[in-house]
C-alpha cells in the first residue's frame, strides 16, 4: 500500500501581524496510506499552523498541497469543505463537541453532511465507531456529561465516521491526564493497523 | 437530505436558546398583531367616514345648471361669422332647473347594465317657518323606495318610520338639527314657504340624521309628489337624477359620457368629494407607516438575537466548518433560524391580530353624528393579513441576512487557534 495520499510542495507560511515573520519554510514531504506519523517540535514552532494548512482550513500559504492526487490550490471554499468532510478527520486539542446534540448525533453530523448513506446507516456506522473506542454506552448522553477522556474519544469517533483517508490530530492528548493520554495514543496506534487511514498528529514532546 | 440536516441543526440551535428565541418571536408577534389591529381599525374608520359621504351620494348626479346659454343669437348671424364677439352682462333666461328629457334618460339608464339603479329627486329651496322667523332649508323630494334601496335612506332615519313618507300625504322627515331648531316633535305639523312664496303645511313623520351637522340643520325629505305639490309643478318635474353604478371607479368616465349624451350636467362622486379621498389615503398612509415601523423594530430585535447567538455559537460554527460544512451551509442554518422566528412569530401575530380586531369590533361606540354605528368599526380585509405575513417573513429574512453572512464567513482557524 504505497499510495501517496498527501503531498506537500514548498509550503511556506507568513504572518504579518505585528511584523512579518515566516513560520513555515518551504516544507516538502509526502505521506503514504496506512502510516502513522508524528510531527514533533517545541511549542510555537508551527505544528498547528502546518496542520491547519494540510487540513485545507487555512488557504493563506504559498506552495502546493495535493490530497489523494488532487491539488487543493485553486479549489473554492465549498469544494474544500467537501474534501474535509470526505477525506480528512481532524481531532483538536479541545474536543469541540456540540452540546445541542447527544454524543451519537455529534458523531453522525459529518456523516449526514456527506450524504452517502441513509440516516439509519449513518447512525449504525457512528455507533460502530463509538464501539471501537469503547464508549458506545455513552451514545445518548450530552457531551458535557462525559469526562475529558471520553469527550476526546467521541471527537476521534467523529473524525472517523466518514472513513477518511487521513486522521489529523493536533495535540489531541494535550488536555488529558497521563492515563487518558495513553488510552488515546493506543487508539491512534491501533487505528493505523485496523483502518487504512493515515494518522498524522502532533505532540509537544 | 441536506435540507433535512440543515433544518435539524437549526431546530437544535433554536431549542438550545429557546428563551431568546421566544423573546424574538414575541417581538414579531407583537408587531404583526399591532399592524393588523391598527390597519383593520384605521381602515374600518376610513370606510365609516367615507360611508358618511358615499352611502348618501350618488355615483353620478345628473342635473340642469342654471346658466347663461352657450349659444347666443349673434353666433347665428351670417354677417359676424369669423368675428370675435364679446357680450357683457349675460343673464340666464328664466328657465327652471327641471330635467326636460327625463323619460328618455330613464329609458337609457334602464338599458345600461353598468347602472345598479337610479333615483329621481327634486331639490326645493324653502324656508322653515318658526313663529316670526324663517330658517332657510332644502327639501329633497325623493322616491322613498329607491332612495332606501340605493342610498341607505332607512339607516339615517333615526326616529319615525321612513316608509311613512311615502304612505302619508304631505309628510316630511326633518333633518335632526332643523327639527331641534323648530322644536318640532314627531306628529307635529310644520309650515314651509317656497322661494316663490307658496306656503304648505307638512306633517313630521321622522328625523333624518346624516352625521354631518351642518347638513342636518338644513336638509329635510319629502316624497316626490309632495315636493311637486309644494313647488306647484306637474308630476314630470324632476331636478336631479341620482345614479348608482355597479363599480364606483367607473363614475368619472361615465359622467362625461352621460353629460354628452343627455346634454346635461353630470358630476361624478370623485370630483364632488375629492377632499374625502385625500383624507382617507393619508390616514391609510399613516397606519401603514406605523405598522411597518413596528415590524422594522421587531426586525432589529431578531438581528440582535441572531448576532448574539452567532457570537455564542462561534465554536460550534468553527467545528461544523472543520468537519466539512461549507459557509453556505452555515448561512442557511442561520437564515432558517431567522425565518422560523418570522414564521412562527408572524403566524401568532396574525392570529392575535385577528383576535384584537375582534375585540375592538365589540367595543361599544355611540356617537350622535353616526347613528348607524354601534361599535368601533373594523375592516377585516384579508389584504392586511397577507401584507403582515409577507412582511414578517421579509423583515426576518433581512434581519437574518447579515448575521448569517457573518456566521458563514467565520474562519475556523481563527476560532480554533484562539482556544
Ligand atoms: N494569527 C497569528 N498571527 C501572528 N503570529 C501567529 C499567529 N498564529 C500563530 N502565530 C505564530 O506562529 C508560530 C507557530 O504557532 P503554532 O503553529 O500555533 O505553534 P505550535 O507548534 O505550538 O502549534 C508561533 O510563533 C505563533 O506566535
Ligand atoms: Mg499548536
mmCIF file of N, CA and C in Angstrom, chain A residues 92-190:
data_model
loop_
_atom_site.group_PDB
_atom_site.id
_atom_site.type_symbol
_atom_site.label_atom_id
_atom_site.label_comp_id
_atom_site.label_asym_id
_atom_site.label_seq_id
_atom_site.Cartn_x
_atom_site.Cartn_y
_atom_site.Cartn_z
ATOM 1 N N UNK A 92 -8.927 17.900 17.524
ATOM 2 C CA UNK A 92 -8.235 19.058 18.089
ATOM 3 C C UNK A 92 -7.847 18.799 19.535
ATOM 4 N N UNK A 93 -7.060 19.751 20.041
ATOM 5 C CA UNK A 93 -6.669 19.661 21.443
ATOM 6 C C UNK A 93 -7.915 19.758 22.326
ATOM 7 N N UNK A 94 -8.825 20.642 21.917
ATOM 8 C CA UNK A 94 -10.104 20.789 22.610
ATOM 9 C C UNK A 94 -11.138 19.974 21.821
ATOM 10 N N UNK A 95 -12.049 19.330 22.532
ATOM 11 C CA UNK A 95 -12.907 18.357 21.835
ATOM 12 C C UNK A 95 -13.895 18.958 20.828
ATOM 13 N N UNK A 96 -14.397 20.195 21.113
ATOM 14 C CA UNK A 96 -15.351 20.851 20.211
ATOM 15 C C UNK A 96 -16.570 20.006 19.893
ATOM 16 N N UNK A 97 -17.132 19.399 20.912
ATOM 17 C CA UNK A 97 -18.397 18.696 20.667
ATOM 18 C C UNK A 97 -19.533 19.702 20.837
ATOM 19 N N UNK A 98 -20.638 19.453 20.163
ATOM 20 C CA UNK A 98 -21.775 20.376 20.232
ATOM 21 C C UNK A 98 -22.742 19.913 21.320
ATOM 22 N N UNK A 99 -22.937 20.764 22.313
ATOM 23 C CA UNK A 99 -23.799 20.375 23.433
ATOM 24 C C UNK A 99 -25.290 20.408 23.109
ATOM 25 N N UNK A 100 -25.625 20.890 21.912
ATOM 26 C CA UNK A 100 -27.037 20.859 21.499
ATOM 27 C C UNK A 100 -27.446 19.461 21.060
ATOM 28 N N UNK A 101 -26.450 18.587 20.844
ATOM 29 C CA UNK A 101 -26.739 17.245 20.344
ATOM 30 C C UNK A 101 -26.168 16.207 21.293
ATOM 31 N N UNK A 102 -26.747 15.017 21.255
ATOM 32 C CA UNK A 102 -26.152 13.960 22.067
ATOM 33 C C UNK A 102 -24.903 13.412 21.378
ATOM 34 N N UNK A 103 -24.212 12.531 22.079
ATOM 35 C CA UNK A 103 -22.927 12.024 21.604
ATOM 36 C C UNK A 103 -23.068 11.372 20.223
ATOM 37 N N UNK A 104 -24.075 10.524 20.095
ATOM 38 C CA UNK A 104 -24.253 9.800 18.837
ATOM 39 C C UNK A 104 -24.472 10.765 17.674
ATOM 40 N N UNK A 105 -25.323 11.750 17.921
ATOM 41 C CA UNK A 105 -25.645 12.735 16.877
ATOM 42 C C UNK A 105 -24.399 13.551 16.502
ATOM 43 N N UNK A 106 -23.577 13.877 17.509
ATOM 44 C CA UNK A 106 -22.329 14.585 17.242
ATOM 45 C C UNK A 106 -21.459 13.809 16.269
ATOM 46 N N UNK A 107 -21.385 12.510 16.493
ATOM 47 C CA UNK A 107 -20.559 11.670 15.620
ATOM 48 C C UNK A 107 -21.203 11.565 14.239
ATOM 49 N N UNK A 108 -22.522 11.580 14.223
ATOM 50 C CA UNK A 108 -23.238 11.411 12.950
ATOM 51 C C UNK A 108 -23.154 12.622 12.021
ATOM 52 N N UNK A 109 -23.057 13.828 12.618
ATOM 53 C CA UNK A 109 -23.190 15.049 11.804
ATOM 54 C C UNK A 109 -22.345 15.063 10.525
ATOM 55 N N UNK A 110 -21.000 14.777 10.603
ATOM 56 C CA UNK A 110 -20.237 14.795 9.347
ATOM 57 C C UNK A 110 -20.730 13.732 8.363
ATOM 58 N N UNK A 111 -21.228 12.611 8.887
ATOM 59 C CA UNK A 111 -21.747 11.552 8.026
ATOM 60 C C UNK A 111 -23.028 11.977 7.323
ATOM 61 N N UNK A 112 -23.893 12.680 8.063
ATOM 62 C CA UNK A 112 -25.135 13.178 7.459
ATOM 63 C C UNK A 112 -24.818 14.224 6.400
ATOM 64 N N UNK A 113 -23.807 15.036 6.714
ATOM 65 C CA UNK A 113 -23.407 16.066 5.751
ATOM 66 C C UNK A 113 -22.902 15.422 4.459
ATOM 67 N N UNK A 114 -22.132 14.328 4.594
ATOM 68 C CA UNK A 114 -21.583 13.648 3.411
ATOM 69 C C UNK A 114 -22.718 13.143 2.524
ATOM 70 N N UNK A 115 -23.777 12.642 3.161
ATOM 71 C CA UNK A 115 -24.968 12.253 2.413
ATOM 72 C C UNK A 115 -24.794 11.005 1.575
ATOM 73 N N UNK A 116 -23.774 10.197 1.899
ATOM 74 C CA UNK A 116 -23.525 8.994 1.098
ATOM 75 C C UNK A 116 -24.435 7.858 1.552
ATOM 76 N N UNK A 117 -24.740 7.864 2.837
ATOM 77 C CA UNK A 117 -25.586 6.796 3.389
ATOM 78 C C UNK A 117 -26.868 7.388 3.956
ATOM 79 N N UNK A 118 -27.836 6.516 4.118
ATOM 80 C CA UNK A 118 -29.090 6.972 4.721
ATOM 81 C C UNK A 118 -28.855 7.289 6.197
ATOM 82 N N UNK A 119 -29.800 8.010 6.782
ATOM 83 C CA UNK A 119 -29.638 8.403 8.178
ATOM 84 C C UNK A 119 -29.466 7.175 9.068
ATOM 85 N N UNK A 120 -30.239 6.148 8.770
ATOM 86 C CA UNK A 120 -30.183 4.904 9.539
ATOM 87 C C UNK A 120 -28.780 4.299 9.472
ATOM 88 N N UNK A 121 -28.233 4.233 8.257
ATOM 89 C CA UNK A 121 -26.893 3.655 8.076
ATOM 90 C C UNK A 121 -25.834 4.490 8.777
ATOM 91 N N UNK A 122 -25.976 5.825 8.653
ATOM 92 C CA UNK A 122 -25.000 6.697 9.301
ATOM 93 C C UNK A 122 -25.026 6.445 10.813
ATOM 94 N N UNK A 123 -26.220 6.277 11.331
ATOM 95 C CA UNK A 123 -26.341 6.031 12.765
ATOM 96 C C UNK A 123 -25.638 4.726 13.149
ATOM 97 N N UNK A 124 -25.853 3.736 12.327
ATOM 98 C CA UNK A 124 -25.235 2.423 12.563
ATOM 99 C C UNK A 124 -23.707 2.545 12.556
ATOM 100 N N UNK A 125 -23.194 3.258 11.557
ATOM 101 C CA UNK A 125 -21.739 3.427 11.423
ATOM 102 C C UNK A 125 -21.183 4.225 12.597
ATOM 103 N N UNK A 126 -21.901 5.292 12.973
ATOM 104 C CA UNK A 126 -21.444 6.107 14.096
ATOM 105 C C UNK A 126 -21.372 5.256 15.361
ATOM 106 N N UNK A 127 -22.361 4.412 15.510
ATOM 107 C CA UNK A 127 -22.401 3.544 16.688
ATOM 108 C C UNK A 127 -21.217 2.578 16.685
ATOM 109 N N UNK A 128 -20.901 2.060 15.505
ATOM 110 C CA UNK A 128 -19.736 1.178 15.363
ATOM 111 C C UNK A 128 -18.454 1.872 15.820
ATOM 112 N N UNK A 129 -18.284 3.135 15.382
ATOM 113 C CA UNK A 129 -17.072 3.875 15.737
ATOM 114 C C UNK A 129 -17.006 4.069 17.251
ATOM 115 N N UNK A 130 -18.155 4.396 17.842
ATOM 116 C CA UNK A 130 -18.173 4.574 19.299
ATOM 117 C C UNK A 130 -17.780 3.261 19.988
ATOM 118 N N UNK A 131 -18.208 2.190 19.399
ATOM 119 C CA UNK A 131 -17.911 0.870 19.950
ATOM 120 C C UNK A 131 -16.410 0.590 19.888
ATOM 121 N N UNK A 132 -15.819 0.899 18.726
ATOM 122 C CA UNK A 132 -14.375 0.712 18.574
ATOM 123 C C UNK A 132 -13.634 1.461 19.675
ATOM 124 N N UNK A 133 -14.141 2.664 20.008
ATOM 125 C CA UNK A 133 -13.472 3.493 21.009
ATOM 126 C C UNK A 133 -13.962 3.195 22.422
ATOM 127 N N UNK A 134 -14.850 2.209 22.549
ATOM 128 C CA UNK A 134 -15.287 1.759 23.865
ATOM 129 C C UNK A 134 -16.182 2.720 24.602
ATOM 130 N N UNK A 135 -16.910 3.560 23.894
ATOM 131 C CA UNK A 135 -17.796 4.491 24.600
ATOM 132 C C UNK A 135 -19.221 4.402 24.066
ATOM 133 N N UNK A 136 -19.581 3.231 23.532
ATOM 134 C CA UNK A 136 -20.925 3.111 22.971
ATOM 135 C C UNK A 136 -22.005 3.276 24.030
ATOM 136 N N UNK A 137 -21.623 3.044 25.310
ATOM 137 C CA UNK A 137 -22.628 3.186 26.374
ATOM 138 C C UNK A 137 -23.021 4.641 26.598
ATOM 139 N N UNK A 138 -22.153 5.545 26.181
ATOM 140 C CA UNK A 138 -22.430 6.973 26.413
ATOM 141 C C UNK A 138 -23.179 7.603 25.234
ATOM 142 N N UNK A 139 -23.552 6.783 24.265
ATOM 143 C CA UNK A 139 -24.066 7.321 22.987
ATOM 144 C C UNK A 139 -25.190 8.339 23.152
ATOM 145 N N UNK A 140 -26.055 8.128 24.144
ATOM 146 C CA UNK A 140 -27.224 9.004 24.239
ATOM 147 C C UNK A 140 -27.052 10.139 25.238
ATOM 148 N N UNK A 141 -25.827 10.242 25.792
ATOM 149 C CA UNK A 141 -25.579 11.344 26.723
ATOM 150 C C UNK A 141 -25.268 12.631 25.969
ATOM 151 N N UNK A 142 -25.370 13.721 26.719
ATOM 152 C CA UNK A 142 -24.976 15.018 26.175
ATOM 153 C C UNK A 142 -23.476 15.165 26.447
ATOM 154 N N UNK A 143 -22.690 15.694 25.492
ATOM 155 C CA UNK A 143 -21.234 15.731 25.674
ATOM 156 C C UNK A 143 -20.777 16.256 27.039
ATOM 157 N N UNK A 144 -21.428 17.302 27.568
ATOM 158 C CA UNK A 144 -20.887 17.840 28.821
ATOM 159 C C UNK A 144 -21.181 16.959 30.041
ATOM 160 N N UNK A 145 -21.791 15.797 29.789
ATOM 161 C CA UNK A 145 -21.952 14.830 30.884
ATOM 162 C C UNK A 145 -20.802 13.830 30.904
ATOM 163 N N UNK A 146 -19.864 13.966 29.949
ATOM 164 C CA UNK A 146 -18.763 12.994 29.852
ATOM 165 C C UNK A 146 -17.485 13.549 30.476
ATOM 166 N N UNK A 147 -16.550 12.634 30.785
ATOM 167 C CA UNK A 147 -15.239 13.058 31.274
ATOM 168 C C UNK A 147 -14.395 13.550 30.106
ATOM 169 N N UNK A 148 -13.283 14.221 30.424
ATOM 170 C CA UNK A 148 -12.407 14.761 29.397
ATOM 171 C C UNK A 148 -11.944 13.695 28.417
ATOM 172 N N UNK A 149 -11.521 12.543 28.950
ATOM 173 C CA UNK A 149 -11.022 11.472 28.092
ATOM 174 C C UNK A 149 -12.113 10.918 27.191
ATOM 175 N N UNK A 150 -13.292 10.791 27.768
ATOM 176 C CA UNK A 150 -14.414 10.274 26.967
ATOM 177 C C UNK A 150 -14.765 11.228 25.829
ATOM 178 N N UNK A 151 -14.768 12.531 26.163
ATOM 179 C CA UNK A 151 -15.087 13.524 25.136
ATOM 180 C C UNK A 151 -14.097 13.422 23.977
ATOM 181 N N UNK A 152 -12.817 13.282 24.350
ATOM 182 C CA UNK A 152 -11.816 13.232 23.299
ATOM 183 C C UNK A 152 -12.005 11.988 22.436
ATOM 184 N N UNK A 153 -12.440 10.890 23.048
ATOM 185 C CA UNK A 153 -12.695 9.679 22.267
ATOM 186 C C UNK A 153 -13.895 9.871 21.345
ATOM 187 N N UNK A 154 -14.909 10.621 21.820
ATOM 188 C CA UNK A 154 -16.050 10.923 20.938
ATOM 189 C C UNK A 154 -15.556 11.743 19.745
ATOM 190 N N UNK A 155 -14.668 12.711 20.030
ATOM 191 C CA UNK A 155 -14.138 13.543 18.947
ATOM 192 C C UNK A 155 -13.399 12.683 17.928
ATOM 193 N N UNK A 156 -12.686 11.645 18.419
ATOM 194 C CA UNK A 156 -11.980 10.758 17.494
ATOM 195 C C UNK A 156 -12.989 9.962 16.659
ATOM 196 N N UNK A 157 -14.032 9.492 17.319
ATOM 197 C CA UNK A 157 -15.078 8.757 16.597
ATOM 198 C C UNK A 157 -15.682 9.638 15.513
ATOM 199 N N UNK A 158 -15.900 10.910 15.857
ATOM 200 C CA UNK A 158 -16.454 11.827 14.872
ATOM 201 C C UNK A 158 -15.499 11.985 13.683
ATOM 202 N N UNK A 159 -14.183 12.057 13.982
ATOM 203 C CA UNK A 159 -13.209 12.206 12.905
ATOM 204 C C UNK A 159 -13.197 10.979 11.997
ATOM 205 N N UNK A 160 -13.603 9.814 12.553
ATOM 206 C CA UNK A 160 -13.520 8.571 11.791
ATOM 207 C C UNK A 160 -14.777 8.239 11.006
ATOM 208 N N UNK A 161 -15.887 8.935 11.286
ATOM 209 C CA UNK A 161 -17.187 8.429 10.840
ATOM 210 C C UNK A 161 -17.312 8.292 9.328
ATOM 211 N N UNK A 162 -16.613 9.145 8.577
ATOM 212 C CA UNK A 162 -16.706 9.035 7.119
ATOM 213 C C UNK A 162 -15.571 8.205 6.531
ATOM 214 N N UNK A 163 -14.899 7.406 7.353
ATOM 215 C CA UNK A 163 -13.733 6.618 6.930
ATOM 216 C C UNK A 163 -12.770 7.444 6.098
ATOM 217 N N UNK A 164 -12.220 8.493 6.694
ATOM 218 C CA UNK A 164 -11.366 9.397 5.921
ATOM 219 C C UNK A 164 -10.049 8.727 5.544
ATOM 220 N N UNK A 165 -9.346 9.330 4.600
ATOM 221 C CA UNK A 165 -8.029 8.843 4.212
ATOM 222 C C UNK A 165 -7.010 9.173 5.289
ATOM 223 N N UNK A 166 -7.210 10.320 5.917
ATOM 224 C CA UNK A 166 -6.249 10.802 6.900
ATOM 225 C C UNK A 166 -7.002 11.242 8.147
ATOM 226 N N UNK A 167 -6.463 10.873 9.292
ATOM 227 C CA UNK A 167 -6.961 11.494 10.510
ATOM 228 C C UNK A 167 -5.832 12.354 11.050
ATOM 229 N N UNK A 168 -6.110 13.614 11.266
ATOM 230 C CA UNK A 168 -5.086 14.515 11.776
ATOM 231 C C UNK A 168 -5.417 14.850 13.218
ATOM 232 N N UNK A 169 -4.423 14.840 14.042
ATOM 233 C CA UNK A 169 -4.651 15.204 15.431
ATOM 234 C C UNK A 169 -3.684 16.303 15.820
ATOM 235 N N UNK A 170 -4.214 17.390 16.312
ATOM 236 C CA UNK A 170 -3.360 18.490 16.767
ATOM 237 C C UNK A 170 -3.304 18.442 18.290
ATOM 238 N N UNK A 171 -2.241 17.844 18.803
ATOM 239 C CA UNK A 171 -2.108 17.618 20.242
ATOM 240 C C UNK A 171 -3.409 17.085 20.822
ATOM 241 N N UNK A 172 -3.878 15.977 20.304
ATOM 242 C CA UNK A 172 -5.185 15.502 20.750
ATOM 243 C C UNK A 172 -5.187 15.063 22.205
ATOM 244 N N UNK A 173 -4.015 14.903 22.778
ATOM 245 C CA UNK A 173 -3.976 14.473 24.176
ATOM 246 C C UNK A 173 -3.547 15.602 25.100
ATOM 247 N N UNK A 174 -3.413 16.796 24.519
ATOM 248 C CA UNK A 174 -2.870 17.926 25.276
ATOM 249 C C UNK A 174 -3.642 18.268 26.534
ATOM 250 N N UNK A 175 -4.944 18.020 26.522
ATOM 251 C CA UNK A 175 -5.765 18.383 27.675
ATOM 252 C C UNK A 175 -6.016 17.201 28.611
ATOM 253 N N UNK A 176 -5.379 16.089 28.328
ATOM 254 C CA UNK A 176 -5.719 14.881 29.079
ATOM 255 C C UNK A 176 -4.634 14.523 30.097
ATOM 256 N N UNK A 177 -5.058 13.754 31.130
ATOM 257 C CA UNK A 177 -4.070 13.268 32.097
ATOM 258 C C UNK A 177 -3.309 12.084 31.492
ATOM 259 N N UNK A 178 -2.328 11.580 32.260
ATOM 260 C CA UNK A 178 -1.423 10.564 31.721
ATOM 261 C C UNK A 178 -2.162 9.314 31.248
ATOM 262 N N UNK A 179 -3.099 8.867 32.085
ATOM 263 C CA UNK A 179 -3.805 7.626 31.775
ATOM 264 C C UNK A 179 -4.616 7.759 30.481
ATOM 265 N N UNK A 180 -5.376 8.854 30.419
ATOM 266 C CA UNK A 180 -6.184 9.079 29.221
ATOM 267 C C UNK A 180 -5.317 9.297 27.993
ATOM 268 N N UNK A 181 -4.172 9.980 28.188
ATOM 269 C CA UNK A 181 -3.251 10.184 27.083
ATOM 270 C C UNK A 181 -2.852 8.848 26.491
ATOM 271 N N UNK A 182 -2.534 7.912 27.382
ATOM 272 C CA UNK A 182 -2.129 6.597 26.899
ATOM 273 C C UNK A 182 -3.250 5.906 26.141
ATOM 274 N N UNK A 183 -4.460 6.029 26.686
ATOM 275 C CA UNK A 183 -5.596 5.391 26.007
ATOM 276 C C UNK A 183 -5.756 5.942 24.594
ATOM 277 N N UNK A 184 -5.772 7.289 24.493
ATOM 278 C CA UNK A 184 -5.964 7.908 23.189
ATOM 279 C C UNK A 184 -4.829 7.535 22.247
ATOM 280 N N UNK A 185 -3.606 7.543 22.789
ATOM 281 C CA UNK A 185 -2.439 7.170 21.994
ATOM 282 C C UNK A 185 -2.572 5.760 21.430
ATOM 283 N N UNK A 186 -2.973 4.856 22.323
ATOM 284 C CA UNK A 186 -3.157 3.467 21.895
ATOM 285 C C UNK A 186 -4.200 3.362 20.795
ATOM 286 N N UNK A 187 -5.264 4.133 20.961
ATOM 287 C CA UNK A 187 -6.321 4.089 19.943
ATOM 288 C C UNK A 187 -5.771 4.502 18.588
ATOM 289 N N UNK A 188 -5.023 5.613 18.598
ATOM 290 C CA UNK A 188 -4.459 6.077 17.328
ATOM 291 C C UNK A 188 -3.555 5.021 16.707
ATOM 292 N N UNK A 189 -2.699 4.422 17.535
ATOM 293 C CA UNK A 189 -1.771 3.411 17.016
ATOM 294 C C UNK A 189 -2.539 2.243 16.429
ATOM 295 N N UNK A 190 -3.544 1.812 17.195
ATOM 296 C CA UNK A 190 -4.326 0.668 16.766
ATOM 297 C C UNK A 190 -5.050 0.971 15.449
#
